[in-house]
Every structure is written in structure tokens, then in C-alpha cells.
Coordinates of C-alpha atoms and ligand atoms in Angstrom, one line a residue:
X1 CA 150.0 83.0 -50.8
X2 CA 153.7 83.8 -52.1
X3 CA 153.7 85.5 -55.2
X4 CA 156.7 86.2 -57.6
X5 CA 159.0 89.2 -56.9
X6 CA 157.9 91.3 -59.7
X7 CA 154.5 91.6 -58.5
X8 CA 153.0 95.1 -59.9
X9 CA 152.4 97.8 -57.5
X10 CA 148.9 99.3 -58.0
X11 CA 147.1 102.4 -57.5
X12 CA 143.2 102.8 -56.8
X13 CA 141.5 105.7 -57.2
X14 CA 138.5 106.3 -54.3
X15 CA 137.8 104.2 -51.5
X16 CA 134.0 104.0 -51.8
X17 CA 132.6 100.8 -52.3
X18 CA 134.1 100.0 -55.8
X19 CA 137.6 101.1 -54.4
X20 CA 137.3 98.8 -51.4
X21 CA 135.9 96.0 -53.8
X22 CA 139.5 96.2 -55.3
X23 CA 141.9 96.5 -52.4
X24 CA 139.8 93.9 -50.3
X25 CA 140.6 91.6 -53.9
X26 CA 143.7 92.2 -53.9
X27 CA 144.2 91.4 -50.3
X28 CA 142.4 88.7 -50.2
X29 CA 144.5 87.2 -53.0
X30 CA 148.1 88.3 -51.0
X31 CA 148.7 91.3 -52.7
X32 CA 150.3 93.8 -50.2
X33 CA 151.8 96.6 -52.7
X34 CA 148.8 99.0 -53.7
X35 CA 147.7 102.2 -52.2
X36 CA 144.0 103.2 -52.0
X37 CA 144.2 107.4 -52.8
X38 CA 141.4 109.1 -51.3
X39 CA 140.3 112.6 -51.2
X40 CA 138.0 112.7 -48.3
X41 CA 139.4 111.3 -44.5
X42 CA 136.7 108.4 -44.4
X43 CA 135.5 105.7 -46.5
X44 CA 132.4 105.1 -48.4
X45 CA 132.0 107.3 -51.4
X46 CA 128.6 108.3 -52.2
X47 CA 127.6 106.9 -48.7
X48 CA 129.7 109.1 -46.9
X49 CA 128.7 112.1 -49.0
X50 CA 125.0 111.5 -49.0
X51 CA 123.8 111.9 -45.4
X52 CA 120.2 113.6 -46.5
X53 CA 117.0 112.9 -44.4
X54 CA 115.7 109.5 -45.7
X55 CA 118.8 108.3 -47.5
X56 CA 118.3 104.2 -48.1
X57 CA 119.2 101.8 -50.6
X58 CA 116.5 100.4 -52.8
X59 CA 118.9 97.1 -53.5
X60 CA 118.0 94.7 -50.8
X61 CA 120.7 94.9 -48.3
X62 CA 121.2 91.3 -48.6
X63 CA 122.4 91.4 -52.1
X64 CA 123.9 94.9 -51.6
X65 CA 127.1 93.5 -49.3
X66 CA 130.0 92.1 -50.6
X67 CA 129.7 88.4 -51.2
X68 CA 133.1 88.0 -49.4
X69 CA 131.6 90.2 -46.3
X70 CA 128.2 89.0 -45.9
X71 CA 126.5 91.4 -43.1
X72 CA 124.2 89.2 -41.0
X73 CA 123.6 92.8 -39.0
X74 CA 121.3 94.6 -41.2
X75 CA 118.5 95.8 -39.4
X76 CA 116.1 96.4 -42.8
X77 CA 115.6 94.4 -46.0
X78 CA 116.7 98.5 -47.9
X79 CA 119.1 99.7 -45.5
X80 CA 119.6 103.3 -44.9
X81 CA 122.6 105.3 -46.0
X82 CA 123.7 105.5 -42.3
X83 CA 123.7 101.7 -41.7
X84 CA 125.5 101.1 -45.0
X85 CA 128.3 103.5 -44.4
X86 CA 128.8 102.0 -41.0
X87 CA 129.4 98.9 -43.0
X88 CA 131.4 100.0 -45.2
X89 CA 134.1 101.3 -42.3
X90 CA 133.6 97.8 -40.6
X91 CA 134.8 96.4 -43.9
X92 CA 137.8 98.2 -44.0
X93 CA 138.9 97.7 -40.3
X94 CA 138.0 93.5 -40.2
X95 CA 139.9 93.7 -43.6
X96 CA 143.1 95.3 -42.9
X97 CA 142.0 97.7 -46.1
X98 CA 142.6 101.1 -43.6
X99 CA 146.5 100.8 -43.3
X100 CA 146.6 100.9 -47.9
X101 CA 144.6 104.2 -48.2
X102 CA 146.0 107.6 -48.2
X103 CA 143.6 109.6 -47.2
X104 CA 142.8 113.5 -47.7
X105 CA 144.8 112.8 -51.0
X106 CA 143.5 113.6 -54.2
X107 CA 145.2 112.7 -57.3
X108 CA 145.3 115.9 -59.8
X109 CA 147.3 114.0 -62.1
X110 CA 148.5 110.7 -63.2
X111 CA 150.7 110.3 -66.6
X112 CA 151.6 107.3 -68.2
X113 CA 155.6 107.3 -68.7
X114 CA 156.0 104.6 -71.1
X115 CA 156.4 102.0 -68.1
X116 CA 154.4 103.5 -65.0
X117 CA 151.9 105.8 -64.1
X118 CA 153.4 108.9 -62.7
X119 CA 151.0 110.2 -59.9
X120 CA 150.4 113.6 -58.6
X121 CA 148.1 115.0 -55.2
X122 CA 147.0 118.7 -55.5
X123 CA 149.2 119.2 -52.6
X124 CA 152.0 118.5 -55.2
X125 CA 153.4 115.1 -53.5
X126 CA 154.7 112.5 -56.3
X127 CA 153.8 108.4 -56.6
X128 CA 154.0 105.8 -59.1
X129 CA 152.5 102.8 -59.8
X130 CA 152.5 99.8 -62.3
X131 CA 148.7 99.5 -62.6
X132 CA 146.3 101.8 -62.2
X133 CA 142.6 101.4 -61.0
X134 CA 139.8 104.2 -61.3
X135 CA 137.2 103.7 -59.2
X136 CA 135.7 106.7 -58.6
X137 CA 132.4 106.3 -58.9
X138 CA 129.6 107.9 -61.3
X139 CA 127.7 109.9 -59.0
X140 CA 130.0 112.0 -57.5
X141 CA 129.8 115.1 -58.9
X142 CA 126.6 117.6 -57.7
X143 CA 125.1 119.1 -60.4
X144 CA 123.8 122.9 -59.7
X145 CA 120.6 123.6 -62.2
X146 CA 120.8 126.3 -64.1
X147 CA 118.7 128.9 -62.3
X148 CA 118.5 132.4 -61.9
X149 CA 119.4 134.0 -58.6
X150 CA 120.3 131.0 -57.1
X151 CA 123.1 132.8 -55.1
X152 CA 120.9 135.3 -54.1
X153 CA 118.5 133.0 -51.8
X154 CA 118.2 134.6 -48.0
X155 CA 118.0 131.2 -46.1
X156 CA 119.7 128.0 -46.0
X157 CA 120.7 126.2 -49.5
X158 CA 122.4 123.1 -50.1
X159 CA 122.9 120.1 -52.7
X160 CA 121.0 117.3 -51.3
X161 CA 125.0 115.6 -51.3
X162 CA 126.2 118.0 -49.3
X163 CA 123.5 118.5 -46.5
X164 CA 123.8 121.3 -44.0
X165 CA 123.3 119.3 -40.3
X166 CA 123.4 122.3 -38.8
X167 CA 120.3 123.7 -40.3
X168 CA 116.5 123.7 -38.8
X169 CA 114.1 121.7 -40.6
X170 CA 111.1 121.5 -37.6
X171 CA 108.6 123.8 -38.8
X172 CA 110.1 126.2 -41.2
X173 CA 109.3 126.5 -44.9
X174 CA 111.2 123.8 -46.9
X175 CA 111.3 124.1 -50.7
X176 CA 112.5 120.7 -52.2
X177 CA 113.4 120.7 -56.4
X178 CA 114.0 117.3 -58.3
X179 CA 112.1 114.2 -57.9
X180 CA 114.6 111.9 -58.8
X181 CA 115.8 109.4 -56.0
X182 CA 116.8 111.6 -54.0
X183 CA 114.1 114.1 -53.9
X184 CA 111.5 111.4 -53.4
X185 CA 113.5 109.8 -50.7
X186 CA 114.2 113.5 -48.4
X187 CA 110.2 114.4 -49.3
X188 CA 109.2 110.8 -47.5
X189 CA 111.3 112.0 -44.6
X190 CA 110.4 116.2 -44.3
X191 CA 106.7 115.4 -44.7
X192 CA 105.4 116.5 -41.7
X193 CA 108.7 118.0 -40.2
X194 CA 108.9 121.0 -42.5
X195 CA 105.9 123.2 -42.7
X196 CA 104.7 123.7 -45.7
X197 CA 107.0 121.8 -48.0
X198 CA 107.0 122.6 -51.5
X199 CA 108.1 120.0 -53.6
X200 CA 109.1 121.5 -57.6
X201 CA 108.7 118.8 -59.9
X202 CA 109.9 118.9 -63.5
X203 CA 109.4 115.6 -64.7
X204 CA 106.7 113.0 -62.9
X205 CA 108.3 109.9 -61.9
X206 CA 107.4 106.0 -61.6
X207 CA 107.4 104.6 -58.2
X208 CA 107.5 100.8 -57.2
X209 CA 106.0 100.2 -53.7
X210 CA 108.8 98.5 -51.8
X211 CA 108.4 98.8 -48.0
X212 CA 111.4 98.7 -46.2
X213 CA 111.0 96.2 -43.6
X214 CA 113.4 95.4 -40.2
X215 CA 114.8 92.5 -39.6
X216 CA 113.3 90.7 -36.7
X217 CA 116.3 89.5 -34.1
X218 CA 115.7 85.9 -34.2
X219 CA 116.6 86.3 -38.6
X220 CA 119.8 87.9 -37.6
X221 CA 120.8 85.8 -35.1
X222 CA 119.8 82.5 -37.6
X223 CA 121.9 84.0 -40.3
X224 CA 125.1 85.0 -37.7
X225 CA 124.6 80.5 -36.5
X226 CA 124.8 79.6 -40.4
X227 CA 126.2 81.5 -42.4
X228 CA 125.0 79.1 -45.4
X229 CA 121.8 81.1 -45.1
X230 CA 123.3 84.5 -45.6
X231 CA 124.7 83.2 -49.1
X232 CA 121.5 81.3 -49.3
X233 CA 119.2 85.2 -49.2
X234 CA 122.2 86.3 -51.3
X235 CA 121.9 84.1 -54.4
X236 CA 118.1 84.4 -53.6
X237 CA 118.0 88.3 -54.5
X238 CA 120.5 88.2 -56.9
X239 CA 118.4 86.2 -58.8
X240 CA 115.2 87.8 -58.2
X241 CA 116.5 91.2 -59.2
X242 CA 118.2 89.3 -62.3
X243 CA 115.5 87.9 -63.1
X244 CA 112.8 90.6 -62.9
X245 CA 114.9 94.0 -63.3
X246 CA 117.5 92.6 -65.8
X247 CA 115.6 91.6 -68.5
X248 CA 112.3 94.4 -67.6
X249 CA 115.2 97.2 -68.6
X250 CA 116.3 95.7 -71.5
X251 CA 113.2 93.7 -73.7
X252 CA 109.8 93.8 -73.6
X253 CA 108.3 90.8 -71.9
X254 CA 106.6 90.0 -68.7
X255 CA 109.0 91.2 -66.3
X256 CA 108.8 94.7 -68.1
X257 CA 104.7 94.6 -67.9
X258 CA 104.5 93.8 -64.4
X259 CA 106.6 96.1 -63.1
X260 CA 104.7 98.7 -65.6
X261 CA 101.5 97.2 -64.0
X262 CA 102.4 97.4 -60.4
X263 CA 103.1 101.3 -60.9
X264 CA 100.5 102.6 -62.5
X265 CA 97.9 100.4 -60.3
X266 CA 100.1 101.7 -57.2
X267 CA 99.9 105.5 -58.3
X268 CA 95.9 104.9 -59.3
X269 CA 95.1 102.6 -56.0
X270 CA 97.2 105.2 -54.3
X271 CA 96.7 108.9 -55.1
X272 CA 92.7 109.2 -55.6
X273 CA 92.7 112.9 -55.5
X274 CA 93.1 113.3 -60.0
X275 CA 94.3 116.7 -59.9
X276 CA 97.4 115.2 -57.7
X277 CA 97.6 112.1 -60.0
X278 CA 97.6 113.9 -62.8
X279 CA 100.5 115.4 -61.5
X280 CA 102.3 113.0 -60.5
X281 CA 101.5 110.6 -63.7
X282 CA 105.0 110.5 -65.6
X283 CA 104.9 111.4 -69.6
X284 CA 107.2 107.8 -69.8
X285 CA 107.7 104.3 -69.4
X286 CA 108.3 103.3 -66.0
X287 CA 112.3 102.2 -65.6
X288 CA 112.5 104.8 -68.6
X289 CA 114.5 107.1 -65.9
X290 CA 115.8 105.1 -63.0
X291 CA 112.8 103.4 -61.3
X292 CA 112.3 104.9 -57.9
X293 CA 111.1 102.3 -55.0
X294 CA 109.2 104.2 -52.2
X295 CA 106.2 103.7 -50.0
X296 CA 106.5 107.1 -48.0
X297 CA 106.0 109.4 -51.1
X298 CA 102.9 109.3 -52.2
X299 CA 101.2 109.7 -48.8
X300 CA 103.5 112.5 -48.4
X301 CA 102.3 114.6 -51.1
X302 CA 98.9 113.8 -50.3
X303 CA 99.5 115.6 -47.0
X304 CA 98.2 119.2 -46.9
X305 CA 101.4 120.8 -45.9
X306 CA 102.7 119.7 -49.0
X307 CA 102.4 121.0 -51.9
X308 CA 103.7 119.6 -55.0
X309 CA 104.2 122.3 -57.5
X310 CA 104.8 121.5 -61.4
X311 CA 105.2 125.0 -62.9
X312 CA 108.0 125.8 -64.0
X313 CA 110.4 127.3 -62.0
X314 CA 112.0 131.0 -63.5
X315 CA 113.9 131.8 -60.9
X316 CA 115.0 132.1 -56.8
X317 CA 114.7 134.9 -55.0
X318 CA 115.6 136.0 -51.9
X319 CA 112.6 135.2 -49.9
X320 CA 111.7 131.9 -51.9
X321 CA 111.2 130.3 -55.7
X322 CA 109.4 132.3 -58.2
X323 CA 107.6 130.2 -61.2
X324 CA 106.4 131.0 -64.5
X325 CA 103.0 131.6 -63.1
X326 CA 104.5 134.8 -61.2
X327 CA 104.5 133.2 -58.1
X328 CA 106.4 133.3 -54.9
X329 CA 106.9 130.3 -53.0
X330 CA 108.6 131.9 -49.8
X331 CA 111.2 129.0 -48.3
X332 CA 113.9 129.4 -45.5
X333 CA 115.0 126.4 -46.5
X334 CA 116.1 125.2 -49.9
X335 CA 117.3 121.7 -50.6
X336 CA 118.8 121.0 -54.4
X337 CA 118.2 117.7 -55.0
X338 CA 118.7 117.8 -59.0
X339 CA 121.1 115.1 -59.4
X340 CA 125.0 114.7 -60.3
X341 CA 127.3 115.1 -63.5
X342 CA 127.2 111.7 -64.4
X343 CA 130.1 112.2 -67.1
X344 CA 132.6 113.6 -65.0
X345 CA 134.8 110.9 -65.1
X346 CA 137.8 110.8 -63.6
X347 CA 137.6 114.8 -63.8
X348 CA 139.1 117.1 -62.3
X349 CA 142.0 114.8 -62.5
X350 CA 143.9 114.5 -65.7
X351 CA 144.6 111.4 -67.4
X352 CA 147.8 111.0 -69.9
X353 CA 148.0 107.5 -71.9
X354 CA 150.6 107.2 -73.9
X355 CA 151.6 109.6 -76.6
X356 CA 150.5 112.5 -74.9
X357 CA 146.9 111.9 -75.2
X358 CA 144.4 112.4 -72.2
X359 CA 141.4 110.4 -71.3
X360 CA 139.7 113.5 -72.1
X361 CA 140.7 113.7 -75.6
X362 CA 139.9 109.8 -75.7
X363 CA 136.4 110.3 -74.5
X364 CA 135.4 113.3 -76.8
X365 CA 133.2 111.9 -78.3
X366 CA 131.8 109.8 -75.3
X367 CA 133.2 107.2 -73.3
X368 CA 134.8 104.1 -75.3
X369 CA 135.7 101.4 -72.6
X370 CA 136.6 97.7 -73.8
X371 CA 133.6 95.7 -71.8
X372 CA 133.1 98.0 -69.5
X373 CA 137.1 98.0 -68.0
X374 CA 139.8 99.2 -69.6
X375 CA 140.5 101.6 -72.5
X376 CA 142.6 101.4 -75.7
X377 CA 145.9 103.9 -75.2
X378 CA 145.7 103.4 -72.1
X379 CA 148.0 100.6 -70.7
X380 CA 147.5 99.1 -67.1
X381 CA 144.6 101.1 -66.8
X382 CA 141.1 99.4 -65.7
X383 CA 138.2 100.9 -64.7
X384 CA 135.6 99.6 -62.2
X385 CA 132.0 100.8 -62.9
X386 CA 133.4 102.0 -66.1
X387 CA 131.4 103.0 -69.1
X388 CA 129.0 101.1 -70.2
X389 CA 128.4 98.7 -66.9
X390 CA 125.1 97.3 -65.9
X391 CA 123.9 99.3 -63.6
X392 CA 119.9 99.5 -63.9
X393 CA 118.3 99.2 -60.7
X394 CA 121.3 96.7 -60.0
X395 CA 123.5 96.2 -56.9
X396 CA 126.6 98.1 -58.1
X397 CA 128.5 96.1 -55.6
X398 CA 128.1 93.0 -57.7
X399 CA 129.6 94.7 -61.0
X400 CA 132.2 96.1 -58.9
X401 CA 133.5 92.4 -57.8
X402 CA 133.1 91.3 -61.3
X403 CA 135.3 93.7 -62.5
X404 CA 137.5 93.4 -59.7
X405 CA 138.4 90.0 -60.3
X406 CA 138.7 90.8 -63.7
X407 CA 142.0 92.9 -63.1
X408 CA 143.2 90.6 -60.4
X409 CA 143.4 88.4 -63.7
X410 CA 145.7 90.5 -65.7
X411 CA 147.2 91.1 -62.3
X412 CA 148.4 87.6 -62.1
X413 CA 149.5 87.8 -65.6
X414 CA 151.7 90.7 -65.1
X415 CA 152.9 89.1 -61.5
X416 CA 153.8 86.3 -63.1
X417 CA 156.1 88.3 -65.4
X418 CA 154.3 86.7 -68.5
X419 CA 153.2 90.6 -69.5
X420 CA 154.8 93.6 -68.4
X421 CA 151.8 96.1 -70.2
X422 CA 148.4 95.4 -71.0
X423 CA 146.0 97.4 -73.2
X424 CA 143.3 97.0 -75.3
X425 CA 142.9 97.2 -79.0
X426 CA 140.9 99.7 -80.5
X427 CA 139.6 97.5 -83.1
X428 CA 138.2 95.3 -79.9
X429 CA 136.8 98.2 -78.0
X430 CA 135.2 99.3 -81.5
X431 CA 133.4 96.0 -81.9
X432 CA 132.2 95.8 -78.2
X433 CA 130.9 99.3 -78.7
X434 CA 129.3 98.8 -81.9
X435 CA 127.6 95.4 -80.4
X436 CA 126.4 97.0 -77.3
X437 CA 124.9 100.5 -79.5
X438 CA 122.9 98.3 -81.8
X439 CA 121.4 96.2 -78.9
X440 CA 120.2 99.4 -76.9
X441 CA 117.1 99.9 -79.4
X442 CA 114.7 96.8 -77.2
X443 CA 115.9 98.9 -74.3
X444 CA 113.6 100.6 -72.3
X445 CA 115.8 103.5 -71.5
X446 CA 115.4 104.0 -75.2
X447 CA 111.7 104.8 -75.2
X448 CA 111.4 108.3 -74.9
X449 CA 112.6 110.2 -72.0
X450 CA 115.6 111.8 -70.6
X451 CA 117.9 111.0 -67.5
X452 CA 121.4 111.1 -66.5
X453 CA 121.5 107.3 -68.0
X454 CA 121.8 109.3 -71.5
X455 CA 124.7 110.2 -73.1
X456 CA 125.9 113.2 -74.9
X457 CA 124.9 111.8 -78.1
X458 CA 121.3 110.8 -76.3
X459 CA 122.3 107.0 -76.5
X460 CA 122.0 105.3 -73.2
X461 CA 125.6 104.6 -71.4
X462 CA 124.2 101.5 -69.7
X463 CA 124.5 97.7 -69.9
X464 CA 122.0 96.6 -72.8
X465 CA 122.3 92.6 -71.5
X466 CA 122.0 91.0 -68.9
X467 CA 124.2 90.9 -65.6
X468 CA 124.8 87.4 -66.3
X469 CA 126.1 88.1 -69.6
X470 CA 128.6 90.9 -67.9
X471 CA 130.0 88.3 -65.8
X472 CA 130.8 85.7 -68.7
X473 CA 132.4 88.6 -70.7
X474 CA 134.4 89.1 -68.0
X475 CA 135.1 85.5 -66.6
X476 CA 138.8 85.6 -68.4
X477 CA 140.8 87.7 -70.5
X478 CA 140.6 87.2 -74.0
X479 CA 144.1 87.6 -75.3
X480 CA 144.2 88.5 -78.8
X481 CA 141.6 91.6 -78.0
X482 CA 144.8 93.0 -76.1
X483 CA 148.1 94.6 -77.0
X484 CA 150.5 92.7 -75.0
X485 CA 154.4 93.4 -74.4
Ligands
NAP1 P1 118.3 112.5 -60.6 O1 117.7 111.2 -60.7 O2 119.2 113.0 -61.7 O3 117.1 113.5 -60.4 C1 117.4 114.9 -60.5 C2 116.0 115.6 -60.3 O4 116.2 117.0 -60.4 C3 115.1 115.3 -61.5 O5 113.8 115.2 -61.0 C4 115.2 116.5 -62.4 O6 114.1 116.7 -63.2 C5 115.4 117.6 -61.4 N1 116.1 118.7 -61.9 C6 117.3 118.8 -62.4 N2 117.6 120.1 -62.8 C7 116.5 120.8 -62.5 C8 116.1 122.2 -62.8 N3 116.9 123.0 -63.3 N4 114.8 122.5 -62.4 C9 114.0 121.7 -61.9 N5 114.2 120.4 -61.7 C10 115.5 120.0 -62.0 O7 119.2 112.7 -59.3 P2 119.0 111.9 -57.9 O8 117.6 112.0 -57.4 O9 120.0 112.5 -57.0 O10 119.4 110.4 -58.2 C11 120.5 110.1 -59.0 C12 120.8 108.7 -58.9 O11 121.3 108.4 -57.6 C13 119.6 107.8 -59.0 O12 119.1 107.6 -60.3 C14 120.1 106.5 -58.4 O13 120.9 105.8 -59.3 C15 121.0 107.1 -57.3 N6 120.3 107.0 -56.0 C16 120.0 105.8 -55.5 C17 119.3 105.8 -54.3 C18 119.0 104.4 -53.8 O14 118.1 104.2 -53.1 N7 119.8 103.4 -54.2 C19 118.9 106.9 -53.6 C20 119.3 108.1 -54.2 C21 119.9 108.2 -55.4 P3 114.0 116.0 -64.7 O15 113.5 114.6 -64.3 O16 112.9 116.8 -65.4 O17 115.3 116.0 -65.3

């Protein structure tokens, strides 16, 4: 494709999978001029961070490919984090993505000069850009909790992001705290390797039974000899999880009582032992926190060398983690799985729109986006799993293409020399904000419990419609909700 000579040069931030989403668009649609900046010296994001025992994806690998890279390879129905990495890198190579991203560069700042982004690395080299693209994901940051003598542990501790390789797990004493995702999925895997492991639970959680299932060869090789089929399981789980996940998070209705159903029958058919169940019966709705899809935790806490503990934990010691009921849980191992800063943002990298002001001034109050992409101030900015996008037990890769093609739009408008700076208007971003806080009352996430899908105000930062309705919004541009020069 030829396109005009003015063509913008763009800048993405993060070449995990929303990052790649954009620069394989862009590609795809001729665009030759952008650079991918990336901290790290590999792709993947949170896939090449994560690399805990047990990592998988509980969006059905199917669905959870790009729908312009189907993977007719994947050896499970959830595949792990190892297997989705790999694709990931395979992406990048078959698509000519790898020669675009600077990598080991991380942007400290970037300020809007009235025409351009001005870019800066923490090494202190210089860029600019036309448009700029954030993709830097949500879950990025580790969060630490807040507990005493945490630096003073004698073994091995780690966040469950950053997992030490180099560390023995076979037979020594692993404590485990959260029982988010994460937790549940590295207590499936430890059961049985560590010995004991102790498991600190704050807050019970809801668990689907999904089994993760492989792929027999003759499927593959069907779906490598027509590839009509791959699109074929595509569509099929998009509209399965659309179906039953999109509206279950966000009305009450059938969808949201048989998921409810399948839980509580699965933790009561499941767990007979009621001192365990009790403990492991959430004070929520299920989906209220993120619904967790597992069929190797519950028979792992019913093992004997595990021991789930629920009192509250006061503080770490050198030998192990003490709780309020004076005991000493003695650990050479201690894995933090409590989760990430989910409002980090862009941070630690500034932001400067124009007259001065930074995204963080912007955002003090909470993050404003205009449908989920761009942000008013802010011109030839977009976002890609921005605030607000629908990302409840979704496929994140899905919203990312969305949104990509979204800014390939305004791309083409500013290529085409028809706009030289896009932004939107406040009063548009006010209204989408206003419509999207007074539908989040049907939603479940609203019902009583707290997870990193709050924001600081306690009002969910998620999608409160349904996927379908994300992609209409952002099917085109709407003009007059835009300050154009
Ligand atoms: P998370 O859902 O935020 O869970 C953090 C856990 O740590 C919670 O159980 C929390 O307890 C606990 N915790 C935090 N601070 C604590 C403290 N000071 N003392 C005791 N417990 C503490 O984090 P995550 O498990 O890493 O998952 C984050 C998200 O990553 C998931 O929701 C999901 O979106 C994504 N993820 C996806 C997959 C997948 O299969 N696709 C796998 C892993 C992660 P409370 O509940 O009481 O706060």
C-alpha cells in the first residue's frame, strides 16, 4: 500500500501483547515509520515477566491469539505462560515487528511540544514522534504488602513476577501469601513439591472448574489443513465467553446464576472436609474479584502438607511468618504473590500534554480516558487497554485489536493530511465517564468486595457493557467529540 508522504511517525510504548497488537496494525496496513520502545530485551510483557510455577491463561488459547495470527500449535485449550510467550516471539519474527523495537529502552519522559512528542530514555537519548501510543499494560507493576520485617526474612523471597529460578523448591518449607490468580495457580503447581506449604489467605476466593485440556495431534494438524476452522473455534469462544462472562459481570440474569451455581456446588461437591470449606468459602459474589478458573487447587489444599492458614498475618521473621495467633510458620522459601499496582499507569514515566500539564495531574482524581483511548489535553495520544476497557475475565488481546484499529483510523486521517492533531474534548470524555459511572451499579464488581478492579474512589475502573458494545464505540471516530486542527 502507498501512502501519502506526510504519514505520521509513531511511538509505542511496551511490546507486550497490546504493543505488538499495534505495530503488527500498523504493518499490516504499510506503515513503516514507528518504533516499538521497550524496557526489557525480549517481548511479551506480563508473559515474559511472569515465569511462576503453574503460570497459564484461563482465556482459551483459541480466542487468546491474535485473529490476524491464529496459532493452530497450541498444545492446551488454557495455555501456559511458557507456550504463550513463545508465541508471542514467533509473532514478532513471522511479522517483521523485531527490526521497529528498541529494546532495553525505557522512556522516562515524553512532552508534548505543541507539534510532537519529545521523547526521552533514562539513559538520556532523545526521539520524537507525531503520535504516540501507550501500551504498557495494567499489570506491570509488583505490589509489596505492607508487612513488617519483610526485609528481614533468612531464606529466599521473591514477588511471584519476578521468580527466583535459581531457588530450591523440592522439599523445603514454602510459604505462599495471596490467593488471587496467581497464588492459586503456583499452589496447584508446589502441592506436593514443597514440603509443607503454607498457603496465607486473606480473602477466600471463587473458583470455576476449568480443566486445561491438550490438544490431540490430529485437531492441530486439522486446523494447520484449514485454516477456516481456526477462525471457526475463534468466533466460537469469542462468543461463548461473550455470551456467558460479558453479561454474568455486568447484570443479573442467568449467565450470572450459573456461574454463581457452578462455584459454590464445585467448592461444596469438592472440599467435604467443613472446617477447610469454611475456609475457603469467599464473604462475596463470585466474579465480585476476578473469577479464578482452576481444577488443581482445591485438591491441593486438601493435601496434608498443605496447610491453608487464614489468620492474619503480623509480621515476617527471620525463620518464617508470624500471625496474629503468635504463631511461627518457619519457611525457607517465601513467594509474594499479592498482586500488582494496577494504577501505575504510564508511571514512572512522565507525561506532558500541552500547557505544561502531566497525565498525572490529569488523572488526580482517577483516570478520565475518552472510550477507553485517548485523553483530553493530550493530542495524538491513545491508549490501548486504557482506563476503563473491558477487561473481566476477557481476552485482553481482543480489546487490544479493537483499540488498535481504532488509532490506525485517526492514523489515516492524519496520513492523509486531513488533521495534523487530534484530541478529545473534555465535554465528550465527561459524558462517556458520566454514562459508564451510572451504569456500574447492575455490575457485579459493585456488590461488595474489594480488588485491584476498584478505583481510588472505590468505583470499579472496568467496562460496565458489553465487549460488543466496546467495539461499536469504537468502530469509527466520531468527529465532533474531537478537537481537530
Ligand atoms: P491479585 O488478584 O491482586 O491477588 C493478590 C492476593 O494477595 C489477594 O489474595 C490478596 O488478598 C493478597 N494480598 C495482598 N496483600 C496482602 C497482604 N498484605 N497480606 C495478605 N494477603 C495479601 O493478584 P494476582 O493473583 O497476581 O492476580 C492479578 C491479576 O492478574 C488477576 O486478577 C488476573 O487478571 C491476572 N492473572 C491472570 C491469570 C490468567 O490465568 N489469565 C493468571 C494470573 C494472574 P485480598 O484478596 O484480601 O486483597
Amino acid at each position: 500500500m502507498t501512502l501519502p508522504a506526510n504519514r505520521p511517525r509513531v511511538g509505542i510504548i511496551g511490546a507486550g501483547m497490546s504493543g505488538l497488537c499495534m505495530a503488527a496494525t500498523l504493518r499490516r496496513a504499510g506503515y513503516r515509520d514507528f518504533v516499538v520502545y521497550e524496557k526489557a530485551s525480549e517481548v511479551g510483557g506480563t508473559w515474559r515477566d511472569n515465569t511462576y510455577p503453574g503460570l497459564s491463561c484461563d482465556v482459551p488459547s483459541r480466542f487468546y491469539s491474535y485473529s490476524f495470527a491464529p496459532n493452530a500449535d497450541w498444545t492446551r485449550n488454557f495455555a501456559s505462560g511458557e507456550e504463550i510467550e513463545r508465541y508471542f516471539v514467533r509473532v514478532t519474527d513471522e511479522l517483521g515487528l523485531r527490526e521497529h523495537i528498541r529494546f532495553d529502552t525505557e522512556l522516562a519522559s515524553a512532552r508534548w511540544d505543541g507539534a510532537r512528542y519529545r521523547l526521552r530514555s533514562t539513559d538520556g537519548r532523545t526521539d520524537s514522534v507525531d503520535v504516540l501510543v501507550s501500551a504498557t499494560g495494567i499489570l506491570r507493576e509488583p505490589k509489596l504488602p505492607d508487612i513488617p520485617g519483610l526485609d528481614s526474612f533468612d531464606g529466599a523471597a521473591f514477588h511471584s513476577a519476578r521468580w527466583d529460578h535459581s531457588v530450591a523448591l523440592k522439599g523445603k518449607r514454602v510459604a505462599v501469601v495471596g490467593t488471587g490468580s496467581t497464588g492459586v495457580q503456583i499452589t496447584g503447581a508446589l502441592a506436593g513439591v514443597a514440603k509443607p506449604l503454607y498457603l496465607f489467605q486473606r480473602t477466600a476466593q471463587w473458583i470455576l472448574p476449568m480443566p486445561r485440556l491438550p490438544y490431540s495431534p490430529v485437531s492441530r494438524a486439522a486446523l494447520k489443513l484449514v485454516p477456516g476452522l481456526n477462525k471457526l473455534s475463534y468466533l466460537g469462544y469469542q462468543r461463548i465467553m461473550e455470551l456467558i462472562f460479558g453479561h454474568a459481570v455486568i447484570e443479573p440474569g442467568w449467565q450470572r446464576d450459573a456461574v454463581s451455581a457452578l462455584c459454590r456446588s464445585y467448592l461444596r461437591t469438592t472440599v467435604r472436609d467443613e472446617e477447610l470449606r469454611a475456609k475457603l468459602t469467599p464473604p462475596d459474589e463470585p466474579m465480585c474479584k476476578r473469577l479464578i478458573m482452576s481444577t488443581a487447587f482445591y485438591p491441593a489444599v486438601r493435601r496434608r502438607d498443605v496447610q491453608v492458614v487464614t489468620d492474619k498475618i503480623v509480621a515476617v521473621e527471620p525463620k518464617g511468618v508470624r500471625t496474629a495467633d503468635g504463631r511461627v510458620r518457619e519457611a525457607d522459601v517465601l513467594v509474594l504473590a499479592t498482586g500488582f499496582d494496577a494504577h501505575a499507569f504510564l508511571r514512572p514515566m512522565e507525561l506532558v500534554g500541552e500547557h505544561g500539564v502531566t497525565l498525572e495531574q490529569a488523572w488526580r482524581d482517577g483516570p478520565r480516558a475518552y472510550r477507553t483511548v485517548a485523553v483530553p489535553g493530550f493530542p495524538n495520544f491513545f491508549t490501548l487497554i486504557g482506563p476503563h476497557s473491558p477487561i473481566g475475565n476477557h481476552s485482553l488481546i481482543a480489546i487490544a485489536e479493537t483499540q488498535a484499529n481504532y488509532v490506525l483510523r485517526w492514523l489515516d486521517e492524519l496520513s492523509a493530511g486531513r488533521v495534523r492533531r487530534v484530541a478529545p474534548t473534555t465535554e465528550a470524555t465527561e459524558r462517556f465517564n458520566s454514562d459508564l459511572r451510572d451504569s456500574m451499579s447492575g455490575t457485579i464488581w459493585t456488590s461488595g468486595c474489594d480488588s485491584w478492579y476498584l478505583g481510588p474512589d472505590g468505583v470499579p475502573e472496568l467496562w460496565p457493557w458489553t465487549p460488543a458494545r466496546h467495539r461499536r464505540m469504537l468502530a469509527e471516530p466520531v468527529p465532533t467529540d474531537f478537537e481537530l486542527a
